[in-house]
Amino acid sequence: MTTITATRAEVCVVACAEAFRGDGEILAAGIGGAITVLAARLARLTFEPGLITHDGTCLLTGDVPPLGETPEVVEGWLPFRDHLWLVLNGRRHVMLGASQIDRYGNSNISCIGDWARPRSQLLGVRGAPGNTVCDPTSYWIPRHSPRVFVPKVDMVSGVGHDRAAEAGPSAYRHHDLRRVVTDLAVLDFDSPDHSMRLASVHPGVTVEEVVERTGFPLAVPDAVPRTRLPTAEELHVLREVLDPGSLREREVPDPGSLTPGPSPDRRASGSDGGTRHGRETPA
């Protein structure tokens, strides 16, 4: 039996790719780095062949090129007006980044500090409100930290579960936050009050480490599974087809090659269940 060895970056790519599982013919858009772009392309080349991918600007690709390469087959042109149509009609699943995110999935990419006089000016809300209200949305956070996972975001750019519910059916009807993937874990909102839940921890990471590096209480099941390793096929596609230059490793420094290791119940499960408290204020 062959033992599969993967890096932390490769585990993260696959965890992000899993967000697109079951999407079918929908535009899969990874924003903000190699990991999310690779995730969409990997999903299309393996378990979700119906996905639509693009070149990062306005070309819909018939083939799936490596990072940094020009597609050889172009299926269509996606000008800004048509991109907006996809967003407004729920035909796009975007994987966003966030400078801050809270326990209900409200995210901030606009500013740090009081919005009237911020300490740091960031991107602005951009397309986050429309994406989070109209389309499936996931998040990729390359550094899991209480600076990012905060009790309250300084400004709401992407809409979380609590604010969507408060706004009523017009905001909540198509609101669909799927998952948050970080360099430590996979989180989702599959809890009774739609607060953030620890879905799995990456190989080599403990539940306690994730809780400690989260600035609000997490919902933690009694048994937390381990994030799955890439299959041999997925590793081949990643290493030989999509990213032979290993750009993924620059985004997530590797703590060491990862192998299956102990049972998730022995290494990662919590014994008390319910909600675990991390730091209450950002560090």
mmCIF file of C-alpha atoms in Angstrom:
data_model
loop_
_atom_site.group_PDB
_atom_site.id
_atom_site.type_symbol
_atom_site.label_atom_id
_atom_site.label_comp_id
_atom_site.label_asym_id
_atom_site.label_seq_id
_atom_site.Cartn_x
_atom_site.Cartn_y
_atom_site.Cartn_z
ATOM 1 C CA MET A 1 0.000 0.000 0.000
ATOM 2 C CA THR A 2 1.406 3.385 -1.059
ATOM 3 C CA THR A 3 1.490 6.092 1.605
ATOM 4 C CA ILE A 4 0.376 9.485 0.318
ATOM 5 C CA THR A 5 2.517 12.380 1.463
ATOM 6 C CA ALA A 6 1.294 15.929 0.940
ATOM 7 C CA THR A 7 2.319 19.414 2.006
ATOM 8 C CA ARG A 8 0.099 21.725 4.044
ATOM 9 C CA ALA A 9 -0.453 23.877 0.934
ATOM 10 C CA GLU A 10 -1.711 20.856 -1.001
ATOM 11 C CA VAL A 11 -4.114 19.945 1.803
ATOM 12 C CA CYS A 12 -5.405 23.529 1.710
ATOM 13 C CA VAL A 13 -5.913 23.476 -2.070
ATOM 14 C CA VAL A 14 -7.981 20.299 -1.824
ATOM 15 C CA ALA A 15 -9.987 21.646 1.126
ATOM 16 C CA CYS A 16 -10.804 24.745 -0.934
ATOM 17 C CA ALA A 17 -11.631 22.618 -3.985
ATOM 18 C CA GLU A 18 -14.147 20.673 -1.884
ATOM 19 C CA ALA A 19 -16.156 23.889 -1.516
ATOM 20 C CA PHE A 20 -17.084 23.543 -5.211
ATOM 21 C CA ARG A 21 -18.195 19.913 -4.975
ATOM 22 C CA GLY A 22 -21.736 19.505 -6.292
ATOM 23 C CA ASP A 23 -21.892 22.967 -7.886
ATOM 24 C CA GLY A 24 -22.284 21.727 -11.449
ATOM 25 C CA GLU A 25 -22.313 24.266 -14.280
ATOM 26 C CA ILE A 26 -21.512 27.435 -12.374
ATOM 27 C CA LEU A 27 -18.644 29.917 -12.589
ATOM 28 C CA ALA A 28 -16.024 28.954 -9.988
ATOM 29 C CA ALA A 29 -14.035 32.060 -9.086
ATOM 30 C CA GLY A 30 -11.008 31.966 -6.835
ATOM 31 C CA ILE A 31 -9.935 35.423 -5.674
ATOM 32 C CA GLY A 32 -6.700 36.658 -4.202
ATOM 33 C CA GLY A 33 -4.012 34.032 -4.602
ATOM 34 C CA ALA A 34 -2.702 30.799 -6.035
ATOM 35 C CA ILE A 35 -4.548 28.512 -3.605
ATOM 36 C CA THR A 36 -8.086 29.544 -4.602
ATOM 37 C CA VAL A 37 -7.365 29.590 -8.341
ATOM 38 C CA LEU A 38 -5.792 26.145 -8.091
ATOM 39 C CA ALA A 39 -8.781 24.916 -6.073
ATOM 40 C CA ALA A 40 -11.300 25.831 -8.775
ATOM 41 C CA ARG A 41 -9.142 24.356 -11.535
ATOM 42 C CA LEU A 42 -8.401 21.191 -9.563
ATOM 43 C CA ALA A 43 -12.092 20.626 -8.866
ATOM 44 C CA ARG A 44 -12.882 20.999 -12.569
ATOM 45 C CA LEU A 45 -10.163 18.550 -13.618
ATOM 46 C CA THR A 46 -11.159 15.897 -11.061
ATOM 47 C CA PHE A 47 -14.518 15.556 -9.311
ATOM 48 C CA GLU A 48 -16.504 18.537 -10.679
ATOM 49 C CA PRO A 49 -15.968 18.602 -14.476
ATOM 50 C CA GLY A 50 -19.032 20.765 -15.148
ATOM 51 C CA LEU A 51 -17.517 23.831 -13.473
ATOM 52 C CA ILE A 52 -16.854 26.926 -15.555
ATOM 53 C CA THR A 53 -13.471 28.549 -15.014
ATOM 54 C CA HIS A 54 -11.892 31.718 -16.361
ATOM 55 C CA ASP A 55 -8.454 33.182 -16.929
ATOM 56 C CA GLY A 56 -8.710 35.647 -14.044
ATOM 57 C CA THR A 57 -10.053 38.475 -16.197
ATOM 58 C CA CYS A 58 -12.697 38.088 -18.908
ATOM 59 C CA LEU A 59 -12.081 34.852 -20.818
ATOM 60 C CA LEU A 60 -14.003 31.645 -20.135
ATOM 61 C CA THR A 61 -11.536 28.814 -20.628
ATOM 62 C CA GLY A 62 -12.284 25.641 -22.543
ATOM 63 C CA ASP A 63 -9.132 24.022 -21.217
ATOM 64 C CA VAL A 64 -7.625 24.348 -17.743
ATOM 65 C CA PRO A 65 -4.162 25.911 -18.044
ATOM 66 C CA PRO A 66 -1.394 25.891 -15.447
ATOM 67 C CA LEU A 67 -0.989 28.933 -13.226
ATOM 68 C CA GLY A 68 0.365 31.866 -15.199
ATOM 69 C CA GLU A 69 -0.240 30.256 -18.594
ATOM 70 C CA THR A 70 -2.606 31.472 -21.322
ATOM 71 C CA PRO A 71 -5.520 29.137 -22.136
ATOM 72 C CA GLU A 72 -5.311 27.390 -25.504
ATOM 73 C CA VAL A 73 -9.083 27.070 -25.815
ATOM 74 C CA VAL A 74 -11.399 30.035 -25.142
ATOM 75 C CA GLU A 75 -15.093 29.216 -24.842
ATOM 76 C CA GLY A 76 -16.409 32.709 -24.341
ATOM 77 C CA TRP A 77 -15.908 36.328 -23.416
ATOM 78 C CA LEU A 78 -17.236 37.575 -20.084
ATOM 79 C CA PRO A 79 -17.480 41.365 -20.114
ATOM 80 C CA PHE A 80 -18.275 43.159 -16.874
ATOM 81 C CA ARG A 81 -22.016 43.462 -17.585
ATOM 82 C CA ASP A 82 -22.320 39.696 -18.095
ATOM 83 C CA HIS A 83 -20.225 39.026 -15.006
ATOM 84 C CA LEU A 84 -22.700 41.129 -13.021
ATOM 85 C CA TRP A 85 -25.586 39.135 -14.501
ATOM 86 C CA LEU A 86 -23.988 35.923 -13.226
ATOM 87 C CA VAL A 87 -23.538 37.431 -9.760
ATOM 88 C CA LEU A 88 -27.081 38.779 -9.540
ATOM 89 C CA ASN A 89 -28.563 35.476 -10.710
ATOM 90 C CA GLY A 90 -26.611 33.177 -8.418
ATOM 91 C CA ARG A 91 -24.476 31.580 -11.125
ATOM 92 C CA ARG A 92 -21.108 32.242 -9.506
ATOM 93 C CA HIS A 93 -19.438 30.597 -6.511
ATOM 94 C CA VAL A 94 -16.662 32.859 -5.312
ATOM 95 C CA MET A 95 -13.938 32.077 -2.810
ATOM 96 C CA LEU A 96 -13.022 35.374 -1.200
ATOM 97 C CA GLY A 97 -10.360 36.548 1.200
ATOM 98 C CA ALA A 98 -11.032 38.596 4.323
ATOM 99 C CA SER A 99 -8.997 40.921 6.530
ATOM 100 C CA GLN A 100 -11.500 40.231 9.321
ATOM 101 C CA ILE A 101 -14.334 37.736 9.746
ATOM 102 C CA ASP A 102 -16.657 37.151 12.702
ATOM 103 C CA ARG A 103 -18.457 34.093 14.050
ATOM 104 C CA TYR A 104 -21.501 34.594 11.768
ATOM 105 C CA GLY A 105 -19.455 35.113 8.609
ATOM 106 C CA ASN A 106 -19.582 38.904 8.351
ATOM 107 C CA SER A 107 -16.353 39.846 6.611
ATOM 108 C CA ASN A 108 -14.321 43.015 6.234
ATOM 109 C CA ILE A 109 -12.062 43.989 3.334
ATOM 110 C CA SER A 110 -12.677 47.740 3.689
ATOM 111 C CA CYS A 111 -10.789 49.267 6.603
ATOM 112 C CA ILE A 112 -9.267 48.625 10.016
ATOM 113 C CA GLY A 113 -10.544 50.860 12.815
ATOM 114 C CA ASP A 114 -13.449 53.300 12.863
ATOM 115 C CA TRP A 115 -14.730 53.572 9.282
ATOM 116 C CA ALA A 116 -15.039 57.359 9.654
ATOM 117 C CA ARG A 117 -11.309 57.612 10.416
ATOM 118 C CA PRO A 118 -9.696 54.210 9.908
ATOM 119 C CA ARG A 119 -6.185 53.294 10.960
ATOM 120 C CA SER A 120 -5.769 51.436 7.661
ATOM 121 C CA GLN A 121 -7.672 51.831 4.414
ATOM 122 C CA LEU A 122 -8.101 48.540 2.537
ATOM 123 C CA LEU A 123 -9.906 47.624 -0.702
ATOM 124 C CA GLY A 124 -13.398 48.936 -0.009
ATOM 125 C CA VAL A 125 -16.445 46.665 -0.037
ATOM 126 C CA ARG A 126 -16.112 45.994 -3.787
ATOM 127 C CA GLY A 127 -18.375 43.084 -4.803
ATOM 128 C CA ALA A 128 -18.625 41.451 -1.381
ATOM 129 C CA PRO A 129 -22.206 42.563 -0.547
ATOM 130 C CA GLY A 130 -23.660 41.308 -3.829
ATOM 131 C CA ASN A 131 -21.650 38.113 -3.822
ATOM 132 C CA THR A 132 -22.633 37.129 -0.284
ATOM 133 C CA VAL A 133 -26.328 37.973 -0.720
ATOM 134 C CA CYS A 134 -26.811 36.474 -4.196
ATOM 135 C CA ASP A 135 -24.304 33.641 -4.616
ATOM 136 C CA PRO A 136 -22.608 30.726 -2.916
ATOM 137 C CA THR A 137 -19.591 32.184 -1.108
ATOM 138 C CA SER A 138 -16.626 30.601 0.624
ATOM 139 C CA TYR A 139 -13.511 32.098 2.196
ATOM 140 C CA TRP A 140 -9.803 31.333 2.125
ATOM 141 C CA ILE A 141 -7.737 32.701 5.023
ATOM 142 C CA PRO A 142 -4.024 31.858 4.627
ATOM 143 C CA ARG A 143 -3.087 32.830 8.216
ATOM 144 C CA HIS A 144 -5.484 31.707 10.933
ATOM 145 C CA SER A 145 -5.159 34.389 13.608
ATOM 146 C CA PRO A 146 -7.256 36.278 16.179
ATOM 147 C CA ARG A 147 -6.441 39.397 14.155
ATOM 148 C CA VAL A 148 -8.562 37.936 11.368
ATOM 149 C CA PHE A 149 -11.123 35.918 13.354
ATOM 150 C CA VAL A 150 -12.543 38.752 15.446
ATOM 151 C CA PRO A 151 -15.577 39.167 17.741
ATOM 152 C CA LYS A 152 -16.838 42.055 15.583
ATOM 153 C CA VAL A 153 -15.608 43.280 12.225
ATOM 154 C CA ASP A 154 -14.728 46.965 11.948
ATOM 155 C CA MET A 155 -16.905 47.309 8.842
ATOM 156 C CA VAL A 156 -19.215 44.806 7.169
ATOM 157 C CA SER A 157 -18.253 44.145 3.563
ATOM 158 C CA GLY A 158 -19.547 40.591 3.103
ATOM 159 C CA VAL A 159 -22.877 39.769 4.769
ATOM 160 C CA GLY A 160 -23.001 37.090 7.476
ATOM 161 C CA HIS A 161 -25.870 34.906 8.647
ATOM 162 C CA ASP A 162 -27.079 37.204 11.420
ATOM 163 C CA ARG A 163 -27.242 40.332 9.271
ATOM 164 C CA ALA A 164 -28.840 38.495 6.360
ATOM 165 C CA ALA A 165 -31.559 37.208 8.699
ATOM 166 C CA GLU A 166 -32.118 40.696 10.113
ATOM 167 C CA ALA A 167 -32.469 42.133 6.608
ATOM 168 C CA GLY A 168 -35.249 39.689 5.751
ATOM 169 C CA PRO A 169 -36.076 37.397 2.809
ATOM 170 C CA SER A 170 -34.623 39.683 0.155
ATOM 171 C CA ALA A 171 -31.173 39.210 1.695
ATOM 172 C CA TYR A 172 -31.514 35.713 3.138
ATOM 173 C CA ARG A 173 -33.311 33.911 0.290
ATOM 174 C CA HIS A 174 -30.125 33.144 -1.641
ATOM 175 C CA HIS A 175 -27.598 33.667 1.157
ATOM 176 C CA ASP A 176 -25.260 30.666 1.129
ATOM 177 C CA LEU A 177 -21.982 30.787 3.051
ATOM 178 C CA ARG A 178 -20.352 27.411 2.393
ATOM 179 C CA ARG A 179 -17.054 27.135 4.231
ATOM 180 C CA VAL A 180 -14.007 28.944 5.529
ATOM 181 C CA VAL A 181 -10.673 27.276 4.836
ATOM 182 C CA THR A 182 -7.513 28.379 6.640
ATOM 183 C CA ASP A 183 -3.958 27.132 6.948
ATOM 184 C CA LEU A 184 -5.083 25.233 10.065
ATOM 185 C CA ALA A 185 -8.623 24.016 9.525
ATOM 186 C CA VAL A 186 -11.931 23.921 7.678
ATOM 187 C CA LEU A 187 -14.848 25.761 9.269
ATOM 188 C CA ASP A 188 -18.499 26.001 8.294
ATOM 189 C CA PHE A 189 -21.771 27.383 9.665
ATOM 190 C CA ASP A 190 -23.581 24.088 10.259
ATOM 191 C CA SER A 191 -24.605 24.916 13.831
ATOM 192 C CA PRO A 192 -28.063 25.650 15.256
ATOM 193 C CA ASP A 193 -27.566 29.434 15.186
ATOM 194 C CA HIS A 194 -25.398 29.423 12.032
ATOM 195 C CA SER A 195 -22.329 30.493 13.987
ATOM 196 C CA MET A 196 -18.939 29.249 12.849
ATOM 197 C CA ARG A 197 -18.241 25.582 13.522
ATOM 198 C CA LEU A 198 -14.972 23.669 13.396
ATOM 199 C CA ALA A 199 -15.540 21.101 10.635
ATOM 200 C CA SER A 200 -12.054 19.578 10.460
ATOM 201 C CA VAL A 201 -8.442 20.247 11.387
ATOM 202 C CA HIS A 202 -5.568 19.748 8.985
ATOM 203 C CA PRO A 203 -3.080 16.940 9.631
ATOM 204 C CA GLY A 204 -0.610 18.024 12.283
ATOM 205 C CA VAL A 205 -2.996 20.590 13.838
ATOM 206 C CA THR A 206 -4.917 20.200 17.101
ATOM 207 C CA VAL A 207 -8.363 21.477 18.042
ATOM 208 C CA GLU A 208 -6.806 23.466 20.871
ATOM 209 C CA GLU A 209 -4.500 25.273 18.443
ATOM 210 C CA VAL A 210 -7.422 26.367 16.274
ATOM 211 C CA VAL A 211 -9.458 27.503 19.294
ATOM 212 C CA GLU A 212 -6.521 29.474 20.691
ATOM 213 C CA ARG A 213 -6.013 31.283 17.391
ATOM 214 C CA THR A 214 -9.671 32.259 17.004
ATOM 215 C CA GLY A 215 -10.881 35.509 18.588
ATOM 216 C CA PHE A 216 -14.432 34.335 19.320
ATOM 217 C CA PRO A 217 -16.123 31.169 20.644
ATOM 218 C CA LEU A 218 -16.199 28.365 18.073
ATOM 219 C CA ALA A 219 -18.798 25.630 17.896
ATOM 220 C CA VAL A 220 -16.745 22.450 18.339
ATOM 221 C CA PRO A 221 -18.315 18.992 17.877
ATOM 222 C CA ASP A 222 -17.463 16.140 20.230
ATOM 223 C CA ALA A 223 -15.347 14.521 17.494
ATOM 224 C CA VAL A 224 -13.542 16.720 14.977
ATOM 225 C CA PRO A 225 -12.304 14.828 11.916
ATOM 226 C CA ARG A 226 -9.038 15.396 10.141
ATOM 227 C CA THR A 227 -9.112 17.247 6.808
ATOM 228 C CA ARG A 228 -8.613 14.680 4.094
ATOM 229 C CA LEU A 229 -5.332 14.330 2.252
ATOM 230 C CA PRO A 230 -5.207 14.754 -1.532
ATOM 231 C CA THR A 231 -5.597 11.598 -3.590
ATOM 232 C CA ALA A 232 -2.768 10.389 -5.792
ATOM 233 C CA GLU A 233 -4.648 11.735 -8.827
ATOM 234 C CA GLU A 234 -5.112 15.144 -7.229
ATOM 235 C CA LEU A 235 -1.443 15.368 -6.318
ATOM 236 C CA HIS A 236 -0.456 14.487 -9.871
ATOM 237 C CA VAL A 237 -2.749 17.171 -11.303
ATOM 238 C CA LEU A 238 -1.484 19.762 -8.828
ATOM 239 C CA ARG A 239 2.227 19.006 -9.125
ATOM 240 C CA GLU A 240 2.563 18.082 -12.790
ATOM 241 C CA VAL A 241 -0.291 19.905 -14.561
ATOM 242 C CA LEU A 242 -1.558 22.972 -12.713
ATOM 243 C CA ASP A 243 1.352 24.182 -10.597
ATOM 244 C CA PRO A 244 4.681 22.654 -11.629
ATOM 245 C CA GLY A 245 6.380 25.784 -10.297
ATOM 246 C CA SER A 246 5.005 25.134 -6.762
ATOM 247 C CA LEU A 247 3.571 28.634 -6.309
ATOM 248 C CA ARG A 248 1.142 27.108 -3.806
ATOM 249 C CA GLU A 249 4.018 26.559 -1.372
ATOM 250 C CA ARG A 250 4.808 30.274 -1.228
ATOM 251 C CA GLU A 251 1.298 31.022 0.004
ATOM 252 C CA VAL A 252 1.299 28.363 2.736
ATOM 253 C CA PRO A 253 4.763 27.570 4.127
ATOM 254 C CA ASP A 254 5.046 23.868 4.805
ATOM 255 C CA PRO A 255 5.460 22.727 8.435
ATOM 256 C CA GLY A 256 6.581 19.331 7.131
ATOM 257 C CA SER A 257 5.266 16.641 4.813
ATOM 258 C CA LEU A 258 1.935 15.294 5.996
ATOM 259 C CA THR A 259 0.919 11.656 6.114
ATOM 260 C CA PRO A 260 -2.310 10.115 7.461
ATOM 261 C CA GLY A 261 -1.006 9.803 11.046
ATOM 262 C CA PRO A 262 -3.155 8.869 14.085
ATOM 263 C CA SER A 263 -6.911 8.484 14.036
ATOM 264 C CA PRO A 264 -8.706 11.851 14.028
ATOM 265 C CA ASP A 265 -10.558 10.840 17.206
ATOM 266 C CA ARG A 266 -7.269 10.390 19.047
ATOM 267 C CA ARG A 267 -5.511 13.449 17.670
ATOM 268 C CA ALA A 268 -8.211 16.010 16.945
ATOM 269 C CA SER A 269 -11.452 15.233 18.721
ATOM 270 C CA GLY A 270 -12.703 17.393 21.571
ATOM 271 C CA SER A 271 -14.112 15.686 24.636
ATOM 272 C CA ASP A 272 -16.607 18.264 25.783
ATOM 273 C CA GLY A 273 -18.373 19.331 22.551
ATOM 274 C CA GLY A 274 -20.407 22.494 22.315
ATOM 275 C CA THR A 275 -18.678 25.849 22.180
ATOM 276 C CA ARG A 276 -14.991 26.381 22.845
ATOM 277 C CA HIS A 277 -13.686 29.810 23.722
ATOM 278 C CA GLY A 278 -10.581 31.269 22.187
ATOM 279 C CA ARG A 279 -9.264 34.760 22.807
ATOM 280 C CA GLU A 280 -12.060 37.264 23.201
ATOM 281 C CA THR A 281 -10.181 40.178 21.668
ATOM 282 C CA PRO A 282 -7.831 40.352 18.694
ATOM 283 C CA ALA A 283 -4.170 40.042 19.514
#
